[in-house]
Amino acid sequence: MPPNSALYLIDASVFVFRAYHSVPIGLTDPDGNPVNALHGFARFLGDLIERVRPEHIAVAFDATLVTSFRNRLFPAYKANRDPAPEDLKRQFALCRMLCESLGVASFASNEFEADDIVGTLATRMRAQGKHVVIVTRDKDLAQLIRPGDEYWDYIGDERFAYEKIADRFGVLPERMPCFLALMGDAVDNIPGVPGIGRKTASLLFRHFESLVHLYEDLDRVLKIKIRNAGFVAAQLRDYRERAFLARQLTTIACDMPLDVDLTMLERRVPDMDALNELYDSVGFGRLLRNQAERIAALAA
C-alpha cells in the first residue's frame, strides 16, 4: 500500500481525554503515576499511522483552557470546566514527547487553541495543494472542511466529505460558526440566542449565508416556514450583540502566527532510542515497541 498523500491533522484532546477515561486507571509507571492516557493515545496514534500511512501528519494540543484570545473576548469562555487533574496534565506533556519520538510534528500555543492550529495548518497547506483529513470528534472543526477534504470521526469510524457535512451537522461547513453562535455551546460556555436550537438555526442558515446576511434582512425571517417565526425574529433582534460575540468565539482562527512549512509536517522515521527511553520510564512493554518498530520499517 503506497503512502497516503493527504495531510492528516489530529485534534489530540479528543483522544487523550478518551484514553484517560477509558483505559484502566491502574496502569501506572514505576513510580505509581498514572500513564493510562499516554498508553491509549499511543495505541491510537500508532494504529492510525499503520492504517493510513500518511506522508504528512501533525497533532494539535491545547496548552491551556484559560489564556486564549477568546478568554479576553469573553472571560467566562470555558469557565464552566474543571481544571485538568495534575496527573492528566503530566500525561499531555508525555503525549507530546511521544509524538516527537514517533516522528510526528506536534503544536501547542498559549494564545490559540488546538482548533486554531488545525485551522491554520489546513488553510496554509491546502493553498499548497494538499487535501486535508481532520481527525476528531469535535463538531466545531467541521467548519474547516472544504471540497476534497474529509472530517474523520476516528472513534466512530465515520468519514464525511464536504458534501456530507450538512447532512451530519445541519449546515454547510462555511456556515457552521454562525450556526453554533445562534445555538450557543454549553460545553464551551458560549451563550447563544435564547429559544433558538439546532433545528431552527439549521433552517435559518439554509436561507442565509451568514450572520451578517441574516441581520441585514431580519424581516425575511417572518416569511420563512419556521415555527414561531415572530418569536425567533424578536429574539434575534434582542440578542444581536450576543450573537455576534458568540460568532467571534465559535469561529476558528485560520491565520495564527505559526512558523511552519509543509516539509516540517512530513512523517519522520521514529527515533527508537528516544521512544524506548520514554517507554522504559513509564513501564510500557513490547506491544507498543513492536508497533513503533513496524512504523519505523514503513518510514525507512
PDB file of C-alpha atoms in Angstrom:
ATOM      1  CA  MET A   1       0.000   0.000   0.000  1.00  0.00           C
ATOM      2  CA  PRO A   2       1.565   3.363  -1.046  1.00  0.00           C
ATOM      3  CA  PRO A   3       1.870   6.273   1.403  1.00  0.00           C
ATOM      4  CA  ASN A   4      -1.210   8.477   1.740  1.00  0.00           C
ATOM      5  CA  SER A   5      -0.691  11.935   0.221  1.00  0.00           C
ATOM      6  CA  ALA A   6      -3.352  13.769   2.258  1.00  0.00           C
ATOM      7  CA  LEU A   7      -2.365  15.874   5.259  1.00  0.00           C
ATOM      8  CA  TYR A   8      -3.728  14.350   8.475  1.00  0.00           C
ATOM      9  CA  LEU A   9      -4.434  16.857  11.247  1.00  0.00           C
ATOM     10  CA  ILE A  10      -5.219  15.338  14.633  1.00  0.00           C
ATOM     11  CA  ASP A  11      -7.149  17.026  17.433  1.00  0.00           C
ATOM     12  CA  ALA A  12      -5.232  15.478  20.342  1.00  0.00           C
ATOM     13  CA  SER A  13      -7.556  16.359  23.227  1.00  0.00           C
ATOM     14  CA  VAL A  14     -10.372  14.135  21.991  1.00  0.00           C
ATOM     15  CA  PHE A  15      -8.154  11.068  22.068  1.00  0.00           C
ATOM     16  CA  VAL A  16      -6.149  11.866  25.207  1.00  0.00           C
ATOM     17  CA  PHE A  17      -9.301  12.521  27.245  1.00  0.00           C
ATOM     18  CA  ARG A  18     -10.968   9.412  25.875  1.00  0.00           C
ATOM     19  CA  ALA A  19      -7.981   7.284  26.853  1.00  0.00           C
ATOM     20  CA  TYR A  20      -7.827   8.909  30.286  1.00  0.00           C
ATOM     21  CA  HIS A  21     -11.427   7.972  30.993  1.00  0.00           C
ATOM     22  CA  SER A  22     -11.487   4.540  29.319  1.00  0.00           C
ATOM     23  CA  VAL A  23      -8.089   2.913  29.873  1.00  0.00           C
ATOM     24  CA  PRO A  24      -7.840   1.436  33.407  1.00  0.00           C
ATOM     25  CA  ILE A  25      -6.510   3.967  35.930  1.00  0.00           C
ATOM     26  CA  GLY A  26      -4.403   1.171  37.433  1.00  0.00           C
ATOM     27  CA  LEU A  27      -1.960   1.487  34.541  1.00  0.00           C
ATOM     28  CA  THR A  28       0.946   3.323  36.207  1.00  0.00           C
ATOM     29  CA  ASP A  29       4.657   3.967  35.739  1.00  0.00           C
ATOM     30  CA  PRO A  30       7.277   2.519  38.138  1.00  0.00           C
ATOM     31  CA  ASP A  31       6.747   5.498  40.472  1.00  0.00           C
ATOM     32  CA  GLY A  32       2.993   4.944  40.644  1.00  0.00           C
ATOM     33  CA  ASN A  33       1.980   7.804  38.333  1.00  0.00           C
ATOM     34  CA  PRO A  34      -0.975   7.061  36.012  1.00  0.00           C
ATOM     35  CA  VAL A  35       0.004   6.574  32.365  1.00  0.00           C
ATOM     36  CA  ASN A  36      -3.344   5.343  31.057  1.00  0.00           C
ATOM     37  CA  ALA A  37      -3.940   8.386  28.836  1.00  0.00           C
ATOM     38  CA  LEU A  38      -0.464   8.090  27.330  1.00  0.00           C
ATOM     39  CA  HIS A  39      -0.944   4.389  26.644  1.00  0.00           C
ATOM     40  CA  GLY A  40      -4.315   4.884  24.985  1.00  0.00           C
ATOM     41  CA  PHE A  41      -3.076   7.817  22.918  1.00  0.00           C
ATOM     42  CA  ALA A  42      -0.003   5.851  21.824  1.00  0.00           C
ATOM     43  CA  ARG A  43      -2.212   2.987  20.674  1.00  0.00           C
ATOM     44  CA  PHE A  44      -4.477   5.360  18.768  1.00  0.00           C
ATOM     45  CA  LEU A  45      -1.656   7.243  17.045  1.00  0.00           C
ATOM     46  CA  GLY A  46       0.261   4.097  16.163  1.00  0.00           C
ATOM     47  CA  ASP A  47      -2.859   2.403  14.821  1.00  0.00           C
ATOM     48  CA  LEU A  48      -3.713   5.433  12.676  1.00  0.00           C
ATOM     49  CA  ILE A  49      -0.221   5.598  11.187  1.00  0.00           C
ATOM     50  CA  GLU A  50      -0.226   1.886  10.374  1.00  0.00           C
ATOM     51  CA  ARG A  51      -3.711   2.119   8.935  1.00  0.00           C
ATOM     52  CA  VAL A  52      -3.302   5.097   6.580  1.00  0.00           C
ATOM     53  CA  ARG A  53       0.495   5.566   6.243  1.00  0.00           C
ATOM     54  CA  PRO A  54       0.324   9.358   5.978  1.00  0.00           C
ATOM     55  CA  GLU A  55       3.135  11.236   4.258  1.00  0.00           C
ATOM     56  CA  HIS A  56       2.213  14.386   6.164  1.00  0.00           C
ATOM     57  CA  ILE A  57       0.731  14.489   9.643  1.00  0.00           C
ATOM     58  CA  ALA A  58       0.519  16.854  12.611  1.00  0.00           C
ATOM     59  CA  VAL A  59      -1.033  16.741  16.071  1.00  0.00           C
ATOM     60  CA  ALA A  60      -2.549  19.840  17.716  1.00  0.00           C
ATOM     61  CA  PHE A  61      -2.628  20.128  21.507  1.00  0.00           C
ATOM     62  CA  ASP A  62      -4.354  22.580  23.835  1.00  0.00           C
ATOM     63  CA  ALA A  63      -1.767  24.178  26.121  1.00  0.00           C
ATOM     64  CA  THR A  64      -4.340  25.796  28.416  1.00  0.00           C
ATOM     65  CA  LEU A  65      -8.066  26.473  28.759  1.00  0.00           C
ATOM     66  CA  VAL A  66      -7.795  29.975  30.235  1.00  0.00           C
ATOM     67  CA  THR A  67      -5.348  32.124  28.242  1.00  0.00           C
ATOM     68  CA  SER A  68      -6.528  32.035  24.628  1.00  0.00           C
ATOM     69  CA  PHE A  69      -7.666  35.184  22.829  1.00  0.00           C
ATOM     70  CA  ARG A  70     -11.248  34.003  23.339  1.00  0.00           C
ATOM     71  CA  ASN A  71     -10.882  34.426  27.097  1.00  0.00           C
ATOM     72  CA  ARG A  72     -10.084  38.100  26.527  1.00  0.00           C
ATOM     73  CA  LEU A  73     -13.161  38.494  24.355  1.00  0.00           C
ATOM     74  CA  PHE A  74     -15.375  36.682  26.870  1.00  0.00           C
ATOM     75  CA  PRO A  75     -13.829  35.919  30.291  1.00  0.00           C
ATOM     76  CA  ALA A  76     -16.482  33.266  31.006  1.00  0.00           C
ATOM     77  CA  TYR A  77     -15.385  31.235  27.976  1.00  0.00           C
ATOM     78  CA  LYS A  78     -14.888  27.621  29.144  1.00  0.00           C
ATOM     79  CA  ALA A  79     -15.043  28.854  32.750  1.00  0.00           C
ATOM     80  CA  ASN A  80     -17.552  26.087  33.490  1.00  0.00           C
ATOM     81  CA  ARG A  81     -14.888  23.408  33.023  1.00  0.00           C
ATOM     82  CA  ASP A  82     -12.952  21.977  35.922  1.00  0.00           C
ATOM     83  CA  PRO A  83      -9.163  22.273  35.640  1.00  0.00           C
ATOM     84  CA  ALA A  84      -7.477  19.156  34.296  1.00  0.00           C
ATOM     85  CA  PRO A  85      -6.136  16.876  37.055  1.00  0.00           C
ATOM     86  CA  GLU A  86      -2.390  17.120  37.579  1.00  0.00           C
ATOM     87  CA  ASP A  87      -1.867  13.506  36.513  1.00  0.00           C
ATOM     88  CA  LEU A  88      -3.604  14.273  33.211  1.00  0.00           C
ATOM     89  CA  LYS A  89      -1.564  17.444  32.622  1.00  0.00           C
ATOM     90  CA  ARG A  90       1.571  15.377  33.107  1.00  0.00           C
ATOM     91  CA  GLN A  91       0.354  12.848  30.553  1.00  0.00           C
ATOM     92  CA  PHE A  92      -0.407  15.539  27.985  1.00  0.00           C
ATOM     93  CA  ALA A  93       3.266  16.515  28.158  1.00  0.00           C
ATOM     94  CA  LEU A  94       4.240  12.869  27.710  1.00  0.00           C
ATOM     95  CA  CYS A  95       1.931  12.601  24.697  1.00  0.00           C
ATOM     96  CA  ARG A  96       3.805  15.448  23.028  1.00  0.00           C
ATOM     97  CA  MET A  97       7.093  13.666  23.743  1.00  0.00           C
ATOM     98  CA  LEU A  98       5.593  10.539  22.198  1.00  0.00           C
ATOM     99  CA  CYS A  99       4.643  12.404  19.009  1.00  0.00           C
ATOM    100  CA  GLU A 100       8.130  13.769  18.534  1.00  0.00           C
ATOM    101  CA  SER A 101       9.768  10.392  19.203  1.00  0.00           C
ATOM    102  CA  LEU A 102       7.353   8.694  16.812  1.00  0.00           C
ATOM    103  CA  GLY A 103       8.266  11.128  14.034  1.00  0.00           C
ATOM    104  CA  VAL A 104       5.088  13.210  14.130  1.00  0.00           C
ATOM    105  CA  ALA A 105       5.073  17.015  14.351  1.00  0.00           C
ATOM    106  CA  SER A 106       3.075  18.474  17.228  1.00  0.00           C
ATOM    107  CA  PHE A 107       2.000  22.012  18.077  1.00  0.00           C
ATOM    108  CA  ALA A 108       0.554  23.905  21.052  1.00  0.00           C
ATOM    109  CA  SER A 109       0.006  27.577  21.907  1.00  0.00           C
ATOM    110  CA  ASN A 110      -0.908  29.645  24.964  1.00  0.00           C
ATOM    111  CA  GLU A 111      -2.610  32.245  22.775  1.00  0.00           C
ATOM    112  CA  PHE A 112      -4.579  29.961  20.460  1.00  0.00           C
ATOM    113  CA  GLU A 113      -6.401  26.653  20.828  1.00  0.00           C
ATOM    114  CA  ALA A 114      -5.782  23.344  19.112  1.00  0.00           C
ATOM    115  CA  ASP A 115      -8.700  24.105  16.771  1.00  0.00           C
ATOM    116  CA  ASP A 116      -6.908  27.246  15.589  1.00  0.00           C
ATOM    117  CA  ILE A 117      -3.711  25.288  14.985  1.00  0.00           C
ATOM    118  CA  VAL A 118      -5.653  22.789  12.875  1.00  0.00           C
ATOM    119  CA  GLY A 119      -7.397  25.618  11.032  1.00  0.00           C
ATOM    120  CA  THR A 120      -4.174  27.450  10.282  1.00  0.00           C
ATOM    121  CA  LEU A 121      -2.347  24.337   9.109  1.00  0.00           C
ATOM    122  CA  ALA A 122      -5.305  23.262   6.974  1.00  0.00           C
ATOM    123  CA  THR A 123      -5.621  26.664   5.324  1.00  0.00           C
ATOM    124  CA  ARG A 124      -1.915  27.078   4.594  1.00  0.00           C
ATOM    125  CA  MET A 125      -1.301  23.580   3.313  1.00  0.00           C
ATOM    126  CA  ARG A 126      -4.486  23.483   1.280  1.00  0.00           C
ATOM    127  CA  ALA A 127      -3.134  26.560  -0.520  1.00  0.00           C
ATOM    128  CA  GLN A 128      -0.130  24.399  -1.425  1.00  0.00           C
ATOM    129  CA  GLY A 129      -2.377  21.780  -2.994  1.00  0.00           C
ATOM    130  CA  LYS A 130      -2.831  19.379  -0.078  1.00  0.00           C
ATOM    131  CA  HIS A 131      -6.133  17.747   0.704  1.00  0.00           C
ATOM    132  CA  VAL A 132      -6.796  17.662   4.424  1.00  0.00           C
ATOM    133  CA  VAL A 133      -8.208  14.967   6.698  1.00  0.00           C
ATOM    134  CA  ILE A 134      -9.183  16.298  10.128  1.00  0.00           C
ATOM    135  CA  VAL A 135      -9.205  13.542  12.733  1.00  0.00           C
ATOM    136  CA  THR A 136     -11.515  14.480  15.586  1.00  0.00           C
ATOM    137  CA  ARG A 137     -14.950  14.094  17.090  1.00  0.00           C
ATOM    138  CA  ASP A 138     -15.447  17.789  17.731  1.00  0.00           C
ATOM    139  CA  LYS A 139     -18.258  19.319  15.691  1.00  0.00           C
ATOM    140  CA  ASP A 140     -16.549  22.729  15.774  1.00  0.00           C
ATOM    141  CA  LEU A 141     -13.824  21.510  13.417  1.00  0.00           C
ATOM    142  CA  ALA A 142     -16.353  20.640  10.706  1.00  0.00           C
ATOM    143  CA  GLN A 143     -16.295  24.321   9.718  1.00  0.00           C
ATOM    144  CA  LEU A 144     -12.805  23.797   8.282  1.00  0.00           C
ATOM    145  CA  ILE A 145     -13.758  21.179   5.693  1.00  0.00           C
ATOM    146  CA  ARG A 146     -13.598  22.242   2.056  1.00  0.00           C
ATOM    147  CA  PRO A 147     -14.123  20.304  -1.206  1.00  0.00           C
ATOM    148  CA  GLY A 148     -11.582  17.490  -1.353  1.00  0.00           C
ATOM    149  CA  ASP A 149     -11.173  17.346   2.442  1.00  0.00           C
ATOM    150  CA  GLU A 150     -12.576  14.881   4.967  1.00  0.00           C
ATOM    151  CA  TYR A 151     -13.764  15.030   8.556  1.00  0.00           C
ATOM    152  CA  TRP A 152     -12.848  11.719  10.178  1.00  0.00           C
ATOM    153  CA  ASP A 153     -14.596  10.634  13.351  1.00  0.00           C
ATOM    154  CA  TYR A 154     -11.973   8.004  14.089  1.00  0.00           C
ATOM    155  CA  ILE A 155     -13.722   6.720  17.213  1.00  0.00           C
ATOM    156  CA  GLY A 156     -16.997   6.150  15.380  1.00  0.00           C
ATOM    157  CA  ASP A 157     -15.159   5.134  12.188  1.00  0.00           C
ATOM    158  CA  GLU A 158     -17.184   7.583  10.111  1.00  0.00           C
ATOM    159  CA  ARG A 159     -15.773   9.841   7.420  1.00  0.00           C
ATOM    160  CA  PHE A 160     -17.571  12.844   5.978  1.00  0.00           C
ATOM    161  CA  ALA A 161     -16.591  14.605   2.774  1.00  0.00           C
ATOM    162  CA  TYR A 162     -17.507  18.252   2.252  1.00  0.00           C
ATOM    163  CA  GLU A 163     -20.762  17.286   0.544  1.00  0.00           C
ATOM    164  CA  LYS A 164     -21.907  15.264   3.581  1.00  0.00           C
ATOM    165  CA  ILE A 165     -21.152  17.780   6.338  1.00  0.00           C
ATOM    166  CA  ALA A 166     -24.561  19.467   6.109  1.00  0.00           C
ATOM    167  CA  ASP A 167     -26.324  16.107   6.407  1.00  0.00           C
ATOM    168  CA  ARG A 168     -24.303  15.237   9.504  1.00  0.00           C
ATOM    169  CA  PHE A 169     -24.171  18.575  11.313  1.00  0.00           C
ATOM    170  CA  GLY A 170     -27.071  20.601   9.926  1.00  0.00           C
ATOM    171  CA  VAL A 171     -25.315  23.277   7.840  1.00  0.00           C
ATOM    172  CA  LEU A 172     -22.596  23.776   5.261  1.00  0.00           C
ATOM    173  CA  PRO A 173     -19.102  23.998   6.775  1.00  0.00           C
ATOM    174  CA  GLU A 174     -18.723  27.703   5.937  1.00  0.00           C
ATOM    175  CA  ARG A 175     -21.900  28.492   7.902  1.00  0.00           C
ATOM    176  CA  MET A 176     -21.004  26.420  10.948  1.00  0.00           C
ATOM    177  CA  PRO A 177     -19.611  29.302  13.085  1.00  0.00           C
ATOM    178  CA  CYS A 178     -22.836  31.280  12.661  1.00  0.00           C
ATOM    179  CA  PHE A 179     -24.939  28.174  13.264  1.00  0.00           C
ATOM    180  CA  LEU A 180     -23.081  27.474  16.518  1.00  0.00           C
ATOM    181  CA  ALA A 181     -23.303  31.128  17.528  1.00  0.00           C
ATOM    182  CA  LEU A 182     -27.104  31.124  17.418  1.00  0.00           C
ATOM    183  CA  MET A 183     -27.410  27.817  19.285  1.00  0.00           C
ATOM    184  CA  GLY A 184     -24.697  28.551  21.804  1.00  0.00           C
ATOM    185  CA  ASP A 185     -22.447  25.849  23.180  1.00  0.00           C
ATOM    186  CA  ALA A 186     -22.885  24.718  26.772  1.00  0.00           C
ATOM    187  CA  VAL A 187     -19.652  22.700  26.640  1.00  0.00           C
ATOM    188  CA  ASP A 188     -17.614  25.857  25.974  1.00  0.00           C
ATOM    189  CA  ASN A 189     -19.922  28.128  27.999  1.00  0.00           C
ATOM    190  CA  ILE A 190     -20.881  30.165  24.937  1.00  0.00           C
ATOM    191  CA  PRO A 191     -24.327  31.751  25.300  1.00  0.00           C
ATOM    192  CA  GLY A 192     -26.430  31.701  22.159  1.00  0.00           C
ATOM    193  CA  VAL A 193     -29.758  33.314  21.353  1.00  0.00           C
ATOM    194  CA  PRO A 194     -32.364  32.019  23.835  1.00  0.00           C
ATOM    195  CA  GLY A 195     -35.059  29.920  22.210  1.00  0.00           C
ATOM    196  CA  ILE A 196     -33.030  29.052  19.109  1.00  0.00           C
ATOM    197  CA  GLY A 197     -31.893  25.450  18.929  1.00  0.00           C
ATOM    198  CA  ARG A 198     -30.296  23.226  16.348  1.00  0.00           C
ATOM    199  CA  LYS A 199     -33.361  22.795  14.130  1.00  0.00           C
ATOM    200  CA  THR A 200     -34.197  26.496  13.958  1.00  0.00           C
ATOM    201  CA  ALA A 201     -30.584  27.525  13.405  1.00  0.00           C
ATOM    202  CA  SER A 202     -30.248  24.943  10.646  1.00  0.00           C
ATOM    203  CA  LEU A 203     -33.365  26.254   8.893  1.00  0.00           C
ATOM    204  CA  LEU A 204     -32.162  29.839   9.129  1.00  0.00           C
ATOM    205  CA  PHE A 205     -28.820  29.062   7.540  1.00  0.00           C
ATOM    206  CA  ARG A 206     -30.417  27.248   4.669  1.00  0.00           C
ATOM    207  CA  HIS A 207     -31.766  30.677   3.728  1.00  0.00           C
ATOM    208  CA  PHE A 208     -28.968  32.979   4.889  1.00  0.00           C
ATOM    209  CA  GLU A 209     -25.277  32.657   4.072  1.00  0.00           C
ATOM    210  CA  SER A 210     -24.050  34.232   7.290  1.00  0.00           C
ATOM    211  CA  LEU A 211     -24.995  36.074  10.454  1.00  0.00           C
ATOM    212  CA  VAL A 212     -24.360  39.378   8.674  1.00  0.00           C
ATOM    213  CA  HIS A 213     -26.774  38.476   5.865  1.00  0.00           C
ATOM    214  CA  LEU A 214     -29.336  37.335   8.433  1.00  0.00           C
ATOM    215  CA  TYR A 215     -29.266  40.648  10.288  1.00  0.00           C
ATOM    216  CA  GLU A 216     -29.257  42.676   7.078  1.00  0.00           C
ATOM    217  CA  ASP A 217     -32.617  41.136   6.170  1.00  0.00           C
ATOM    218  CA  LEU A 218     -34.120  40.163   9.512  1.00  0.00           C
ATOM    219  CA  ASP A 219     -37.702  40.799   8.387  1.00  0.00           C
ATOM    220  CA  ARG A 220     -37.294  37.967   5.892  1.00  0.00           C
ATOM    221  CA  VAL A 221     -37.322  35.542   8.825  1.00  0.00           C
ATOM    222  CA  LEU A 222     -41.076  36.178   9.076  1.00  0.00           C
ATOM    223  CA  LYS A 223     -41.522  34.817   5.538  1.00  0.00           C
ATOM    224  CA  ILE A 224     -39.666  31.565   6.169  1.00  0.00           C
ATOM    225  CA  LYS A 225     -41.609  28.437   7.039  1.00  0.00           C
ATOM    226  CA  ILE A 226     -40.265  28.271  10.540  1.00  0.00           C
ATOM    227  CA  ARG A 227     -42.090  27.589  13.776  1.00  0.00           C
ATOM    228  CA  ASN A 228     -42.810  30.718  15.850  1.00  0.00           C
ATOM    229  CA  ALA A 229     -41.137  32.921  13.246  1.00  0.00           C
ATOM    230  CA  GLY A 230     -42.229  36.100  15.021  1.00  0.00           C
ATOM    231  CA  PHE A 231     -40.665  34.968  18.288  1.00  0.00           C
ATOM    232  CA  VAL A 232     -37.475  33.909  16.511  1.00  0.00           C
ATOM    233  CA  ALA A 233     -37.153  37.288  14.756  1.00  0.00           C
ATOM    234  CA  ALA A 234     -37.741  39.136  18.025  1.00  0.00           C
ATOM    235  CA  GLN A 235     -35.142  37.056  19.866  1.00  0.00           C
ATOM    236  CA  LEU A 236     -32.623  37.635  17.117  1.00  0.00           C
ATOM    237  CA  ARG A 237     -33.246  41.370  17.302  1.00  0.00           C
ATOM    238  CA  ASP A 238     -32.974  41.485  21.100  1.00  0.00           C
ATOM    239  CA  TYR A 239     -29.840  39.346  21.289  1.00  0.00           C
ATOM    240  CA  ARG A 240     -27.952  40.720  18.295  1.00  0.00           C
ATOM    241  CA  GLU A 241     -24.866  41.733  20.284  1.00  0.00           C
ATOM    242  CA  ARG A 242     -24.695  38.333  21.949  1.00  0.00           C
ATOM    243  CA  ALA A 243     -24.977  36.538  18.613  1.00  0.00           C
ATOM    244  CA  PHE A 244     -22.045  38.438  17.110  1.00  0.00           C
ATOM    245  CA  LEU A 245     -19.916  37.904  20.202  1.00  0.00           C
ATOM    246  CA  ALA A 246     -20.700  34.185  20.049  1.00  0.00           C
ATOM    247  CA  ARG A 247     -19.674  34.115  16.391  1.00  0.00           C
ATOM    248  CA  GLN A 248     -16.257  35.510  17.339  1.00  0.00           C
ATOM    249  CA  LEU A 249     -15.902  32.680  19.842  1.00  0.00           C
ATOM    250  CA  THR A 250     -17.097  29.906  17.528  1.00  0.00           C
ATOM    251  CA  THR A 251     -15.024  30.970  14.512  1.00  0.00           C
ATOM    252  CA  ILE A 252     -11.756  29.057  14.256  1.00  0.00           C
ATOM    253  CA  ALA A 253      -8.736  31.275  13.601  1.00  0.00           C
ATOM    254  CA  CYS A 254      -7.037  30.171  10.390  1.00  0.00           C
ATOM    255  CA  ASP A 255      -4.320  32.825  10.351  1.00  0.00           C
ATOM    256  CA  MET A 256      -2.477  32.412  13.647  1.00  0.00           C
ATOM    257  CA  PRO A 257       1.271  33.097  13.618  1.00  0.00           C
ATOM    258  CA  LEU A 258       2.859  29.700  13.145  1.00  0.00           C
ATOM    259  CA  ASP A 259       6.379  29.113  11.871  1.00  0.00           C
ATOM    260  CA  VAL A 260       5.798  26.027   9.755  1.00  0.00           C
ATOM    261  CA  ASP A 261       6.081  24.755   6.207  1.00  0.00           C
ATOM    262  CA  LEU A 262       4.997  21.526   4.555  1.00  0.00           C
ATOM    263  CA  THR A 263       8.374  19.842   4.980  1.00  0.00           C
ATOM    264  CA  MET A 264       8.023  20.182   8.765  1.00  0.00           C
ATOM    265  CA  LEU A 265       4.853  18.079   8.597  1.00  0.00           C
ATOM    266  CA  GLU A 266       6.484  15.133   6.849  1.00  0.00           C
ATOM    267  CA  ARG A 267       6.268  11.950   8.885  1.00  0.00           C
ATOM    268  CA  ARG A 268       9.774  11.076  10.004  1.00  0.00           C
ATOM    269  CA  VAL A 269      11.368   7.769  10.917  1.00  0.00           C
ATOM    270  CA  PRO A 270      10.702   7.167  14.633  1.00  0.00           C
ATOM    271  CA  ASP A 271      13.609   7.805  16.983  1.00  0.00           C
ATOM    272  CA  MET A 272      13.655   4.360  18.559  1.00  0.00           C
ATOM    273  CA  ASP A 273      16.247   5.324  21.167  1.00  0.00           C
ATOM    274  CA  ALA A 274      14.107   8.221  22.410  1.00  0.00           C
ATOM    275  CA  LEU A 275      10.955   6.126  22.184  1.00  0.00           C
ATOM    276  CA  ASN A 276      12.449   3.225  24.139  1.00  0.00           C
ATOM    277  CA  GLU A 277      13.727   5.655  26.756  1.00  0.00           C
ATOM    278  CA  LEU A 278      10.216   7.089  27.110  1.00  0.00           C
ATOM    279  CA  TYR A 279       8.629   3.641  27.258  1.00  0.00           C
ATOM    280  CA  ASP A 280      11.223   2.485  29.805  1.00  0.00           C
ATOM    281  CA  SER A 281      10.427   5.470  32.016  1.00  0.00           C
ATOM    282  CA  VAL A 282       6.701   4.695  32.038  1.00  0.00           C
ATOM    283  CA  GLY A 283       6.991   0.910  32.150  1.00  0.00           C
ATOM    284  CA  PHE A 284       5.469   0.053  28.774  1.00  0.00           C
ATOM    285  CA  GLY A 285       6.161  -3.413  27.359  1.00  0.00           C
ATOM    286  CA  ARG A 286       6.633  -4.945  23.934  1.00  0.00           C
ATOM    287  CA  LEU A 287       3.230  -4.218  22.400  1.00  0.00           C
ATOM    288  CA  LEU A 288       3.822  -0.530  21.692  1.00  0.00           C
ATOM    289  CA  ARG A 289       7.524  -1.027  20.991  1.00  0.00           C
ATOM    290  CA  ASN A 290       6.746  -3.648  18.356  1.00  0.00           C
ATOM    291  CA  GLN A 291       4.254  -1.293  16.750  1.00  0.00           C
ATOM    292  CA  ALA A 292       6.839   1.514  16.700  1.00  0.00           C
ATOM    293  CA  GLU A 293       9.325  -0.823  15.024  1.00  0.00           C
ATOM    294  CA  ARG A 294       6.758  -1.640  12.335  1.00  0.00           C
ATOM    295  CA  ILE A 295       6.151   2.081  11.816  1.00  0.00           C
ATOM    296  CA  ALA A 296       9.890   2.672  11.568  1.00  0.00           C
ATOM    297  CA  ALA A 297      10.091  -0.001   8.874  1.00  0.00           C
ATOM    298  CA  LEU A 298       7.296   1.745   6.946  1.00  0.00           C
ATOM    299  CA  ALA A 299       9.087   5.088   7.076  1.00  0.00           C
ATOM    300  CA  ALA A 300      12.574   3.791   6.307  1.00  0.00           C
TER     301      ALA A 300
END
